[in-house]
Amino acid sequence: MKQLAHNICNHATQPHMSNKRTIAPLATALLLNLMRLEVELRRMVRPPQKIGVAEFAEKHHRLLSEAGAGEPGQYRLHRTPYLHAIMAAFTDPRWWKLVIIKPSQVGLTTLMGIFFQYIVEVDPKPILWAFPASDDASAHSKAVIQPVIDAHPQLSALVSDVKAKSSDNTILHKAFPGGYLKLIGLNSPRGARRITVPYVFADDVDGIETAQTDKEGSRMRLLENRSIRRSDRKHLHGSTPTIAGGSIIEDEYAQSNQGHLYVPCPHCKHWQMLVFGPRSQFSQPTRGRIVGDLAHGYLKFDHDNCTWACYVCEKCGKEIDESEKPEMLRIACARLDAEFYYGYKFANATPQPGVIGFHFNEIYSLLPGSSWVSIANQFLAAKRAHDLQPFINTKLAETY
């Protein structure tokens, strides 16, 4: 079927075709429709393959420089191993809401793109994707979602063609067999009030104007109401945190089981959470509903020239070289047992049922620009500028 369409396209663009300008677009449209039909026929004849998100991503997802990827090419989980647990929880029936407190630019945008592709190709159902403002939703659709669609042939074959000028595919609405993607800004959420969806993504939730309320309550409660009657609901709420006591994502995280990523010391094998230093939010005593007193190691570095950095183990006191980090993460993110969920250990014994939380900072990152020396230099620069909040929020993923 697909070969037939390719033959028609090739024939339509041959020099002898005098009206090829008219025929070629029709042939291209035919190709897309036949590819879409082929995928649907396969679904009808054979049930979708049961595959986890991590395995799906490594087989089918490509990272794009035009969508902001620092390492374009085929997705490889070992470059962002701290996302493995989140991928697993996405298809784990025990959890209906995933809450992620994270630093900036560590792969959450990529992760949500993977989830979108996975839903369309494996488990097609409606998706609501919310941003702080409508402009954010439009910008994300153009800069991230559409390039992802265009770069993956099977995904592109399933999602209606935006160039067809159809209401099935606009900047803020994209249809596919079995569902659709609707993007909204929470500064004007009326478009979400009369829909019911199983999948809800909330991106950069601390960017929401907290003073904005309506008759349905807060914006986050409005989102939860979109799926409250769905037994198959799955929410993903993620953000870099902001001010202590005024952070939406911290409030969401407080309701979860409060997972933190732990790694083993290469010297004494003690499992520990990595923090920047003793003044870390999670080294201090418990504050409010966020469990503290969890970590007591620290990043050690040269405060004068800052040409080196290492991590000091909280138990044995030995220095851990950054070259050990990939192996520490590999071991940690493969651990699944009664104590750890792919490397994450839960601190809150009384969470809201079905809500799982994940916290990690940039010290764990293997991506370019996230070396321990770079993090230390950014801290020193922020300290000299008397402006530590951006560093604490965006690098350490802690409230200020």
GROMACS .gro file of C-alpha atoms in nm:
model
  400
    1MET     CA    1   0.000   0.000   0.000
    2LYS     CA    2   0.274   0.244   0.100
    3GLN     CA    3   0.482   0.144  -0.204
    4LEU     CA    4   0.184   0.213  -0.430
    5ALA     CA    5   0.156   0.565  -0.295
    6HIS     CA    6   0.530   0.623  -0.341
    7ASN     CA    7   0.499   0.506  -0.701
    8ILE     CA    8   0.216   0.751  -0.760
    9CYS     CA    9   0.423   1.034  -0.610
   10ASN     CA   10   0.723   0.948  -0.827
   11HIS     CA   11   0.509   0.922  -1.138
   12ALA     CA   12   0.338   1.251  -1.064
   13THR     CA   13   0.668   1.439  -1.050
   14GLN     CA   14   0.814   1.301  -1.373
   15PRO     CA   15   0.903   1.560  -1.641
   16HIS     CA   16   0.636   1.434  -1.883
   17MET     CA   17   0.358   1.525  -1.638
   18SER     CA   18   0.254   1.869  -1.760
   19ASN     CA   19   0.021   1.932  -1.466
   20LYS     CA   20   0.259   1.800  -1.199
   21ARG     CA   21   0.208   2.109  -0.982
   22THR     CA   22  -0.151   2.001  -0.935
   23ILE     CA   23  -0.095   1.626  -0.914
   24ALA     CA   24   0.208   1.619  -0.682
   25PRO     CA   25   0.030   1.768  -0.376
   26LEU     CA   26  -0.260   1.528  -0.431
   27ALA     CA   27  -0.020   1.235  -0.445
   28THR     CA   28   0.151   1.352  -0.127
   29ALA     CA   29  -0.184   1.374   0.047
   30LEU     CA   30  -0.267   1.025  -0.079
   31LEU     CA   31   0.061   0.895   0.062
   32LEU     CA   32  -0.015   1.037   0.408
   33ASN     CA   33  -0.370   0.901   0.405
   34LEU     CA   34  -0.254   0.555   0.300
   35MET     CA   35   0.014   0.552   0.571
   36ARG     CA   36  -0.251   0.650   0.826
   37LEU     CA   37  -0.482   0.377   0.697
   38GLU     CA   38  -0.202   0.122   0.712
   39VAL     CA   39  -0.134   0.200   1.080
   40GLU     CA   40  -0.506   0.173   1.163
   41LEU     CA   41  -0.542  -0.159   0.980
   42ARG     CA   42  -0.248  -0.298   1.174
   43ARG     CA   43  -0.413  -0.191   1.498
   44MET     CA   44  -0.736  -0.363   1.398
   45VAL     CA   45  -0.565  -0.688   1.298
   46ARG     CA   46  -0.308  -0.695   1.578
   47PRO     CA   47  -0.343  -0.538   1.926
   48PRO     CA   48  -0.081  -0.273   2.012
   49GLN     CA   49   0.244  -0.419   2.133
   50LYS     CA   50   0.283  -0.399   2.508
   51ILE     CA   51   0.597  -0.194   2.547
   52GLY     CA   52   0.726   0.028   2.825
   53VAL     CA   53   0.792   0.397   2.771
   54ALA     CA   54   1.169   0.365   2.818
   55GLU     CA   55   1.196   0.084   2.562
   56PHE     CA   56   0.966   0.272   2.324
   57ALA     CA   57   1.174   0.590   2.354
   58GLU     CA   58   1.501   0.415   2.277
   59LYS     CA   59   1.349   0.246   1.972
   60HIS     CA   60   1.136   0.523   1.828
   61HIS     CA   61   1.220   0.871   1.960
   62ARG     CA   62   1.472   1.113   1.814
   63LEU     CA   63   1.604   1.423   1.987
   64LEU     CA   64   1.598   1.734   1.770
   65SER     CA   65   1.830   2.033   1.781
   66GLU     CA   66   1.546   2.247   1.644
   67ALA     CA   67   1.336   2.143   1.945
   68GLY     CA   68   1.611   2.245   2.187
   69ALA     CA   69   1.795   1.913   2.239
   70GLY     CA   70   2.156   1.957   2.347
   71GLU     CA   71   2.247   1.610   2.214
   72PRO     CA   72   2.040   1.552   1.897
   73GLY     CA   73   1.999   1.201   1.762
   74GLN     CA   74   1.838   0.877   1.877
   75TYR     CA   75   1.721   0.898   2.238
   76ARG     CA   76   1.940   0.706   2.483
   77LEU     CA   77   1.816   0.653   2.838
   78HIS     CA   78   2.166   0.631   2.984
   79ARG     CA   79   2.210   1.005   2.916
   80THR     CA   80   1.913   1.095   3.139
   81PRO     CA   81   1.886   0.791   3.368
   82TYR     CA   82   1.700   0.989   3.638
   83LEU     CA   83   1.398   0.991   3.401
   84HIS     CA   84   1.368   0.611   3.402
   85ALA     CA   85   1.154   0.603   3.716
   86ILE     CA   86   0.919   0.869   3.577
   87MET     CA   87   0.877   0.668   3.255
   88ALA     CA   88   0.800   0.356   3.458
   89ALA     CA   89   0.549   0.538   3.679
   90PHE     CA   90   0.368   0.671   3.371
   91THR     CA   91   0.240   0.321   3.293
   92ASP     CA   92   0.230   0.197   3.654
   93PRO     CA   93  -0.140   0.157   3.752
   94ARG     CA   94  -0.064   0.242   4.114
   95TRP     CA   95  -0.011   0.609   4.032
   96TRP     CA   96  -0.261   0.851   3.881
   97LYS     CA   97  -0.053   1.167   3.936
   98LEU     CA   98   0.319   1.220   3.886
   99VAL     CA   99   0.471   1.535   4.042
  100ILE     CA  100   0.821   1.640   3.937
  101ILE     CA  101   1.037   1.907   4.102
  102LYS     CA  102   1.338   1.949   3.878
  103PRO     CA  103   1.611   2.190   3.769
  104SER     CA  104   1.587   2.367   3.434
  105GLN     CA  105   1.692   2.207   3.104
  106VAL     CA  106   1.746   1.850   3.220
  107GLY     CA  107   1.508   1.668   2.986
  108LEU     CA  108   1.150   1.720   3.110
  109THR     CA  109   1.045   1.880   2.780
  110THR     CA  110   1.193   1.582   2.598
  111LEU     CA  111   1.014   1.346   2.837
  112MET     CA  112   0.675   1.504   2.773
  113GLY     CA  113   0.740   1.480   2.398
  114ILE     CA  114   0.813   1.110   2.442
  115PHE     CA  115   0.490   1.064   2.638
  116PHE     CA  116   0.296   1.242   2.362
  117GLN     CA  117   0.444   1.016   2.093
  118TYR     CA  118   0.387   0.707   2.309
  119ILE     CA  119   0.020   0.791   2.364
  120VAL     CA  120  -0.047   0.857   1.995
  121GLU     CA  121   0.128   0.542   1.873
  122VAL     CA  122   0.064   0.293   2.157
  123ASP     CA  123  -0.231   0.406   2.371
  124PRO     CA  124  -0.430   0.665   2.173
  125LYS     CA  125  -0.652   0.874   2.400
  126PRO     CA  126  -0.725   1.247   2.442
  127ILE     CA  127  -0.455   1.464   2.600
  128LEU     CA  128  -0.483   1.805   2.766
  129TRP     CA  129  -0.151   1.992   2.789
  130ALA     CA  130  -0.157   2.306   3.006
  131PHE     CA  131   0.089   2.595   3.025
  132PRO     CA  132   0.092   2.909   3.241
  133ALA     CA  133  -0.031   3.125   2.950
  134SER     CA  134  -0.180   3.081   2.603
  135ASP     CA  135   0.130   3.235   2.446
  136ASP     CA  136   0.341   2.965   2.615
  137ALA     CA  137   0.116   2.695   2.470
  138SER     CA  138   0.141   2.840   2.116
  139ALA     CA  139   0.517   2.882   2.137
  140HIS     CA  140   0.568   2.527   2.265
  141SER     CA  141   0.348   2.384   1.991
  142LYS     CA  142   0.548   2.559   1.719
  143ALA     CA  143   0.896   2.513   1.866
  144VAL     CA  144   0.870   2.161   2.013
  145ILE     CA  145   0.556   1.961   1.932
  146GLN     CA  146   0.533   2.023   1.557
  147PRO     CA  147   0.905   1.949   1.496
  148VAL     CA  148   0.864   1.623   1.692
  149ILE     CA  149   0.565   1.528   1.477
  150ASP     CA  150   0.747   1.614   1.154
  151ALA     CA  151   1.059   1.417   1.250
  152HIS     CA  152   0.881   1.086   1.322
  153PRO     CA  153   0.713   0.933   1.013
  154GLN     CA  154   0.467   0.707   1.197
  155LEU     CA  155   0.367   0.988   1.433
  156SER     CA  156   0.331   1.227   1.139
  157ALA     CA  157   0.115   0.974   0.956
  158LEU     CA  158  -0.124   0.959   1.251
  159VAL     CA  159  -0.151   1.327   1.338
  160SER     CA  160  -0.360   1.534   1.097
  161ASP     CA  161  -0.154   1.750   0.863
  162VAL     CA  162  -0.145   2.113   0.975
  163LYS     CA  163  -0.084   2.221   0.614
  164ALA     CA  164  -0.423   2.081   0.516
  165LYS     CA  165  -0.584   2.382   0.693
  166SER     CA  166  -0.822   2.152   0.875
  167SER     CA  167  -0.975   2.212   1.216
  168ASP     CA  168  -0.831   1.871   1.309
  169ASN     CA  169  -0.485   2.023   1.330
  170THR     CA  170  -0.421   2.378   1.446
  171ILE     CA  171  -0.148   2.524   1.664
  172LEU     CA  172  -0.345   2.439   1.979
  173HIS     CA  173  -0.537   2.130   1.865
  174LYS     CA  174  -0.399   1.818   1.696
  175ALA     CA  175  -0.618   1.519   1.616
  176PHE     CA  176  -0.510   1.157   1.576
  177PRO     CA  177  -0.700   0.827   1.554
  178GLY     CA  178  -0.841   0.754   1.898
  179GLY     CA  179  -0.784   1.096   2.048
  180TYR     CA  180  -0.649   1.448   2.021
  181LEU     CA  181  -0.401   1.686   2.183
  182LYS     CA  182  -0.543   2.012   2.317
  183LEU     CA  183  -0.306   2.282   2.443
  184ILE     CA  184  -0.429   2.558   2.673
  185GLY     CA  185  -0.299   2.849   2.874
  186LEU     CA  186  -0.411   2.858   3.236
  187ASN     CA  187  -0.448   3.234   3.220
  188SER     CA  188  -0.758   3.163   3.008
  189PRO     CA  189  -0.870   2.807   3.088
  190ARG     CA  190  -1.232   2.828   2.970
  191GLY     CA  191  -1.157   2.600   2.674
  192ALA     CA  192  -1.087   2.313   2.914
  193ARG     CA  193  -1.406   2.330   3.119
  194ARG     CA  194  -1.630   2.112   2.906
  195ILE     CA  195  -1.389   1.833   2.816
  196THR     CA  196  -1.300   1.507   2.989
  197VAL     CA  197  -0.963   1.351   2.916
  198PRO     CA  198  -0.753   1.075   3.074
  199TYR     CA  199  -0.414   1.237   3.012
  200VAL     CA  200  -0.327   1.577   3.160
  201PHE     CA  201   0.016   1.742   3.138
  202ALA     CA  202   0.088   2.059   3.337
  203ASP     CA  203   0.416   2.223   3.238
  204ASP     CA  204   0.603   2.492   3.436
  205VAL     CA  205   0.326   2.514   3.696
  206ASP     CA  206   0.516   2.764   3.913
  207GLY     CA  207   0.476   3.010   3.626
  208ILE     CA  208   0.100   3.021   3.690
  209GLU     CA  209  -0.031   3.342   3.843
  210THR     CA  210  -0.144   3.211   4.180
  211ALA     CA  211  -0.380   3.506   4.234
  212GLN     CA  212  -0.589   3.396   3.936
  213THR     CA  213  -0.894   3.202   4.054
  214ASP     CA  214  -1.237   3.127   3.917
  215LYS     CA  215  -1.557   2.963   4.031
  216GLU     CA  216  -1.400   2.619   3.995
  217GLY     CA  217  -1.116   2.702   4.232
  218SER     CA  218  -0.746   2.697   4.158
  219ARG     CA  219  -0.608   2.621   3.815
  220MET     CA  220  -0.457   2.291   3.932
  221ARG     CA  221  -0.791   2.173   4.071
  222LEU     CA  222  -0.952   2.269   3.742
  223LEU     CA  223  -0.707   2.040   3.564
  224GLU     CA  224  -0.774   1.753   3.802
  225ASN     CA  225  -1.147   1.790   3.741
  226ARG     CA  226  -1.091   1.721   3.369
  227SER     CA  227  -1.021   1.354   3.444
  228ILE     CA  228  -1.183   1.292   3.781
  229ARG     CA  229  -1.437   1.048   3.634
  230ARG     CA  230  -1.179   0.855   3.432
  231SER     CA  231  -1.052   0.532   3.582
  232ASP     CA  232  -0.756   0.547   3.342
  233ARG     CA  233  -0.651   0.903   3.429
  234LYS     CA  234  -0.285   0.999   3.439
  235HIS     CA  235  -0.152   1.344   3.531
  236LEU     CA  236   0.202   1.474   3.494
  237HIS     CA  237   0.275   1.800   3.680
  238GLY     CA  238   0.627   1.937   3.652
  239SER     CA  239   0.816   2.256   3.724
  240THR     CA  240   1.123   2.426   3.857
  241PRO     CA  241   1.027   2.558   4.205
  242THR     CA  242   1.024   2.922   4.315
  243ILE     CA  243   0.949   3.081   4.653
  244ALA     CA  244   0.906   2.877   4.972
  245GLY     CA  245   0.544   2.892   5.079
  246GLY     CA  246   0.433   3.021   4.738
  247SER     CA  247   0.543   2.739   4.508
  248ILE     CA  248   0.263   2.544   4.340
  249ILE     CA  249   0.489   2.252   4.251
  250GLU     CA  250   0.617   2.229   4.611
  251ASP     CA  251   0.257   2.217   4.735
  252GLU     CA  252   0.182   1.940   4.483
  253TYR     CA  253   0.500   1.756   4.583
  254ALA     CA  254   0.408   1.778   4.951
  255GLN     CA  255   0.098   1.569   4.878
  256SER     CA  256   0.308   1.296   4.713
  257ASN     CA  257   0.532   1.029   4.862
  258GLN     CA  258   0.827   1.270   4.806
  259GLY     CA  259   1.077   1.063   4.613
  260HIS     CA  260   1.445   1.161   4.597
  261LEU     CA  261   1.715   1.003   4.382
  262TYR     CA  262   1.979   0.813   4.579
  263VAL     CA  263   2.312   0.684   4.445
  264PRO     CA  264   2.575   0.451   4.599
  265CYS     CA  265   2.913   0.583   4.710
  266PRO     CA  266   3.180   0.409   4.498
  267HIS     CA  267   3.403   0.378   4.810
  268CYS     CA  268   3.177   0.259   5.095
  269LYS     CA  269   2.862   0.168   4.890
  270HIS     CA  270   2.643   0.385   5.116
  271TRP     CA  271   2.330   0.504   4.935
  272GLN     CA  272   2.268   0.877   4.961
  273MET     CA  273   2.093   1.174   4.809
  274LEU     CA  274   2.324   1.430   4.647
  275VAL     CA  275   2.286   1.791   4.765
  276PHE     CA  276   2.492   2.104   4.713
  277GLY     CA  277   2.576   2.161   5.078
  278PRO     CA  278   2.462   2.167   5.442
  279ARG     CA  279   2.229   2.463   5.379
  280SER     CA  280   2.029   2.259   5.128
  281GLN     CA  281   1.654   2.251   5.187
  282PHE     CA  282   1.678   1.872   5.229
  283SER     CA  283   1.973   1.885   5.470
  284GLN     CA  284   1.784   2.115   5.704
  285PRO     CA  285   1.518   1.991   5.948
  286THR     CA  286   1.168   1.919   5.814
  287ARG     CA  287   0.993   2.238   5.708
  288GLY     CA  288   0.617   2.223   5.692
  289ARG     CA  289   0.505   1.922   5.488
  290ILE     CA  290   0.836   1.878   5.301
  291VAL     CA  291   1.045   1.612   5.476
  292GLY     CA  292   1.400   1.728   5.553
  293ASP     CA  293   1.716   1.601   5.723
  294LEU     CA  294   1.771   1.355   5.440
  295ALA     CA  295   2.124   1.430   5.312
  296HIS     CA  296   2.450   1.544   5.467
  297GLY     CA  297   2.712   1.515   5.194
  298TYR     CA  298   2.825   1.817   4.992
  299LEU     CA  299   2.991   1.939   4.674
  300LYS     CA  300   3.350   2.036   4.748
  301PHE     CA  301   3.531   2.281   4.518
  302ASP     CA  302   3.803   2.542   4.496
  303HIS     CA  303   3.644   2.873   4.599
  304ASP     CA  304   3.927   3.076   4.444
  305ASN     CA  305   3.980   2.948   4.091
  306CYS     CA  306   3.715   2.674   4.087
  307THR     CA  307   3.897   2.449   3.844
  308TRP     CA  308   3.799   2.128   4.026
  309ALA     CA  309   3.505   1.985   4.216
  310CYS     CA  310   3.419   1.655   4.384
  311TYR     CA  311   3.147   1.518   4.611
  312VAL     CA  312   3.213   1.424   4.974
  313CYS     CA  313   3.031   1.112   5.091
  314GLU     CA  314   2.810   1.172   5.394
  315LYS     CA  315   2.917   0.843   5.555
  316CYS     CA  316   3.283   0.764   5.480
  317GLY     CA  317   3.390   1.123   5.407
  318LYS     CA  318   3.589   1.022   5.099
  319GLU     CA  319   3.592   1.236   4.788
  320ILE     CA  320   3.395   1.107   4.488
  321ASP     CA  321   3.532   1.207   4.149
  322GLU     CA  322   3.276   1.315   3.889
  323SER     CA  323   3.401   1.043   3.654
  324GLU     CA  324   3.225   0.799   3.887
  325LYS     CA  325   2.886   0.964   3.832
  326PRO     CA  326   2.768   0.770   3.521
  327GLU     CA  327   2.825   0.435   3.693
  328MET     CA  328   2.665   0.554   4.018
  329LEU     CA  329   2.357   0.660   3.821
  330ARG     CA  330   2.350   0.338   3.619
  331ILE     CA  331   2.344   0.128   3.936
  332ALA     CA  332   2.095   0.355   4.111
  333CYS     CA  333   1.840   0.389   3.832
  334ALA     CA  334   1.827   0.012   3.778
  335ARG     CA  335   1.740  -0.058   4.143
  336LEU     CA  336   1.379  -0.162   4.191
  337ASP     CA  337   1.292  -0.324   4.523
  338ALA     CA  338   1.097  -0.263   4.841
  339GLU     CA  339   1.316   0.035   4.933
  340PHE     CA  340   1.385   0.197   4.594
  341TYR     CA  341   1.180   0.274   4.285
  342TYR     CA  342   1.440   0.286   4.006
  343GLY     CA  343   1.675   0.471   4.241
  344TYR     CA  344   1.417   0.694   4.411
  345LYS     CA  345   1.352   0.658   4.783
  346PHE     CA  346   1.028   0.794   4.929
  347ALA     CA  347   1.039   1.020   5.234
  348ASN     CA  348   0.668   1.083   5.300
  349ALA     CA  349   0.492   0.792   5.469
  350THR     CA  350   0.145   0.950   5.445
  351PRO     CA  351   0.098   1.069   5.085
  352GLN     CA  352  -0.226   1.132   4.902
  353PRO     CA  353  -0.322   0.793   4.752
  354GLY     CA  354  -0.197   0.743   4.399
  355VAL     CA  355   0.038   1.044   4.393
  356ILE     CA  356   0.409   0.981   4.333
  357GLY     CA  357   0.671   1.255   4.357
  358PHE     CA  358   1.018   1.289   4.206
  359HIS     CA  359   1.291   1.536   4.299
  360PHE     CA  360   1.641   1.563   4.154
  361ASN     CA  361   1.888   1.846   4.101
  362GLU     CA  362   2.148   1.930   3.838
  363ILE     CA  363   2.427   1.759   4.034
  364TYR     CA  364   2.294   1.432   3.887
  365SER     CA  365   2.288   1.555   3.527
  366LEU     CA  366   2.515   1.405   3.260
  367LEU     CA  367   2.417   1.662   2.997
  368PRO     CA  368   2.656   1.924   2.852
  369GLY     CA  369   2.707   2.226   3.077
  370SER     CA  370   2.614   2.040   3.395
  371SER     CA  371   2.957   1.940   3.525
  372TRP     CA  372   3.023   1.986   3.895
  373VAL     CA  373   3.285   2.253   3.816
  374SER     CA  374   3.029   2.440   3.605
  375ILE     CA  375   2.768   2.421   3.883
  376ALA     CA  376   3.020   2.546   4.140
  377ASN     CA  377   3.121   2.838   3.915
  378GLN     CA  378   2.758   2.934   3.867
  379PHE     CA  379   2.710   2.934   4.244
  380LEU     CA  380   3.012   3.161   4.295
  381ALA     CA  381   2.888   3.398   4.024
  382ALA     CA  382   2.543   3.414   4.186
  383LYS     CA  383   2.698   3.474   4.527
  384ARG     CA  384   2.912   3.760   4.397
  385ALA     CA  385   2.601   3.912   4.235
  386HIS     CA  386   2.405   3.874   4.561
  387ASP     CA  387   2.135   3.690   4.364
  388LEU     CA  388   2.119   3.328   4.476
  389GLN     CA  389   1.752   3.260   4.408
  390PRO     CA  390   1.787   3.168   4.036
  391PHE     CA  391   2.071   2.930   4.122
  392ILE     CA  392   1.879   2.764   4.407
  393ASN     CA  393   1.561   2.732   4.197
  394THR     CA  394   1.701   2.633   3.855
  395LYS     CA  395   2.012   2.434   3.952
  396LEU     CA  396   1.927   2.278   4.288
  397ALA     CA  397   1.550   2.249   4.229
  398GLU     CA  398   1.481   2.388   4.575
  399THR     CA  399   1.255   2.670   4.692
  400TYR     CA  400   1.413   2.995   4.803
   0.00000   0.00000   0.00000
